[in-house]
Amino acid sequence: MNDPDLVKDLDEHKVSYSGHYESKVLSSILSWVIPIGIFLVIWRYAMKKMGPGMGVMSFAKSKAKIFAESED
């Protein structure tokens, strides 16, 4: 609250008060770590589903086979 006379008024009326400072470091760190962690979990799950040998540059290694029709 941004009232410069508040403390003086509370002291005049003998009101007990207290306050605390909230650190924003933890929330700031978590706002970066949690989304990155979720992304990594999804990435690992997707890589595991692709199977072994299906990396980023393995598009040339197709397991497809070509069957030609025989001309009898």
Short mmCIF file of C-alpha atoms in Angstrom, two decimals:
data_model
loop_
_atom_site.label_atom_id
_atom_site.label_comp_id
_atom_site.label_asym_id
_atom_site.label_seq_id
_atom_site.Cartn_x
_atom_site.Cartn_y
_atom_site.Cartn_z
CA MET A 1 0.00 0.00 0.00
CA ASN A 2 1.40 3.37 -0.94
CA ASP A 3 0.23 5.74 1.83
CA PRO A 4 2.98 7.76 3.57
CA ASP A 5 0.70 8.83 6.46
CA LEU A 6 -0.57 5.34 7.26
CA VAL A 7 2.15 4.47 9.77
CA LYS A 8 1.67 7.80 11.59
CA ASP A 9 -2.11 7.27 11.77
CA LEU A 10 -1.72 3.71 13.05
CA ASP A 11 0.75 4.84 15.72
CA GLU A 12 -1.58 7.66 16.86
CA HIS A 13 -4.45 5.21 17.34
CA LYS A 14 -2.18 2.62 19.02
CA VAL A 15 -2.87 -0.06 16.42
CA SER A 16 -0.39 -2.91 16.31
CA TYR A 17 0.80 -3.84 12.83
CA SER A 18 3.46 -5.86 11.15
CA GLY A 19 4.60 -6.57 7.63
CA HIS A 20 6.83 -8.85 5.68
CA TYR A 21 8.81 -8.60 2.49
CA GLU A 22 7.94 -11.18 -0.13
CA SER A 23 10.92 -12.38 -2.13
CA LYS A 24 10.21 -12.69 -5.82
CA VAL A 25 13.38 -14.64 -6.61
CA LEU A 26 11.79 -18.06 -6.13
CA SER A 27 8.74 -17.26 -8.23
CA SER A 28 10.96 -15.77 -10.92
CA ILE A 29 13.15 -18.88 -11.05
CA LEU A 30 10.16 -21.22 -11.07
CA SER A 31 8.54 -19.30 -13.90
CA TRP A 32 11.54 -20.23 -16.06
CA VAL A 33 12.36 -23.70 -14.74
CA ILE A 34 8.87 -25.24 -14.82
CA PRO A 35 8.11 -24.53 -18.51
CA ILE A 36 11.58 -25.69 -19.58
CA GLY A 37 11.16 -28.84 -17.48
CA ILE A 38 7.76 -29.58 -19.03
CA PHE A 39 9.25 -29.08 -22.51
CA LEU A 40 12.10 -31.49 -21.73
CA VAL A 41 9.71 -34.14 -20.39
CA ILE A 42 7.59 -33.93 -23.55
CA TRP A 43 10.75 -34.02 -25.71
CA ARG A 44 12.05 -37.15 -23.95
CA TYR A 45 8.66 -38.83 -24.28
CA ALA A 46 8.54 -38.04 -28.01
CA MET A 47 12.09 -39.31 -28.56
CA LYS A 48 11.32 -42.51 -26.69
CA LYS A 49 8.20 -43.09 -28.82
CA MET A 50 10.20 -42.67 -32.04
CA GLY A 51 12.37 -45.59 -31.14
CA PRO A 52 16.11 -46.18 -31.42
CA GLY A 53 17.94 -44.76 -34.41
CA MET A 54 15.28 -42.16 -35.14
CA GLY A 55 17.29 -39.07 -34.33
CA VAL A 56 17.02 -35.66 -35.90
CA MET A 57 19.24 -36.38 -38.91
CA SER A 58 18.08 -39.94 -39.58
CA PHE A 59 15.55 -39.02 -42.24
CA ALA A 60 17.74 -40.67 -44.94
CA LYS A 61 17.70 -44.02 -43.15
CA SER A 62 14.31 -45.24 -44.24
CA LYS A 63 13.37 -48.83 -43.44
CA ALA A 64 11.07 -48.98 -46.45
CA LYS A 65 11.81 -51.57 -49.13
CA ILE A 66 11.11 -51.31 -52.82
CA PHE A 67 9.43 -54.24 -54.47
CA ALA A 68 9.49 -54.32 -58.25
CA GLU A 69 6.93 -56.21 -60.23
CA SER A 70 8.45 -59.05 -62.17
CA GLU A 71 7.91 -59.04 -65.91
CA ASP A 72 7.04 -62.62 -66.79
#
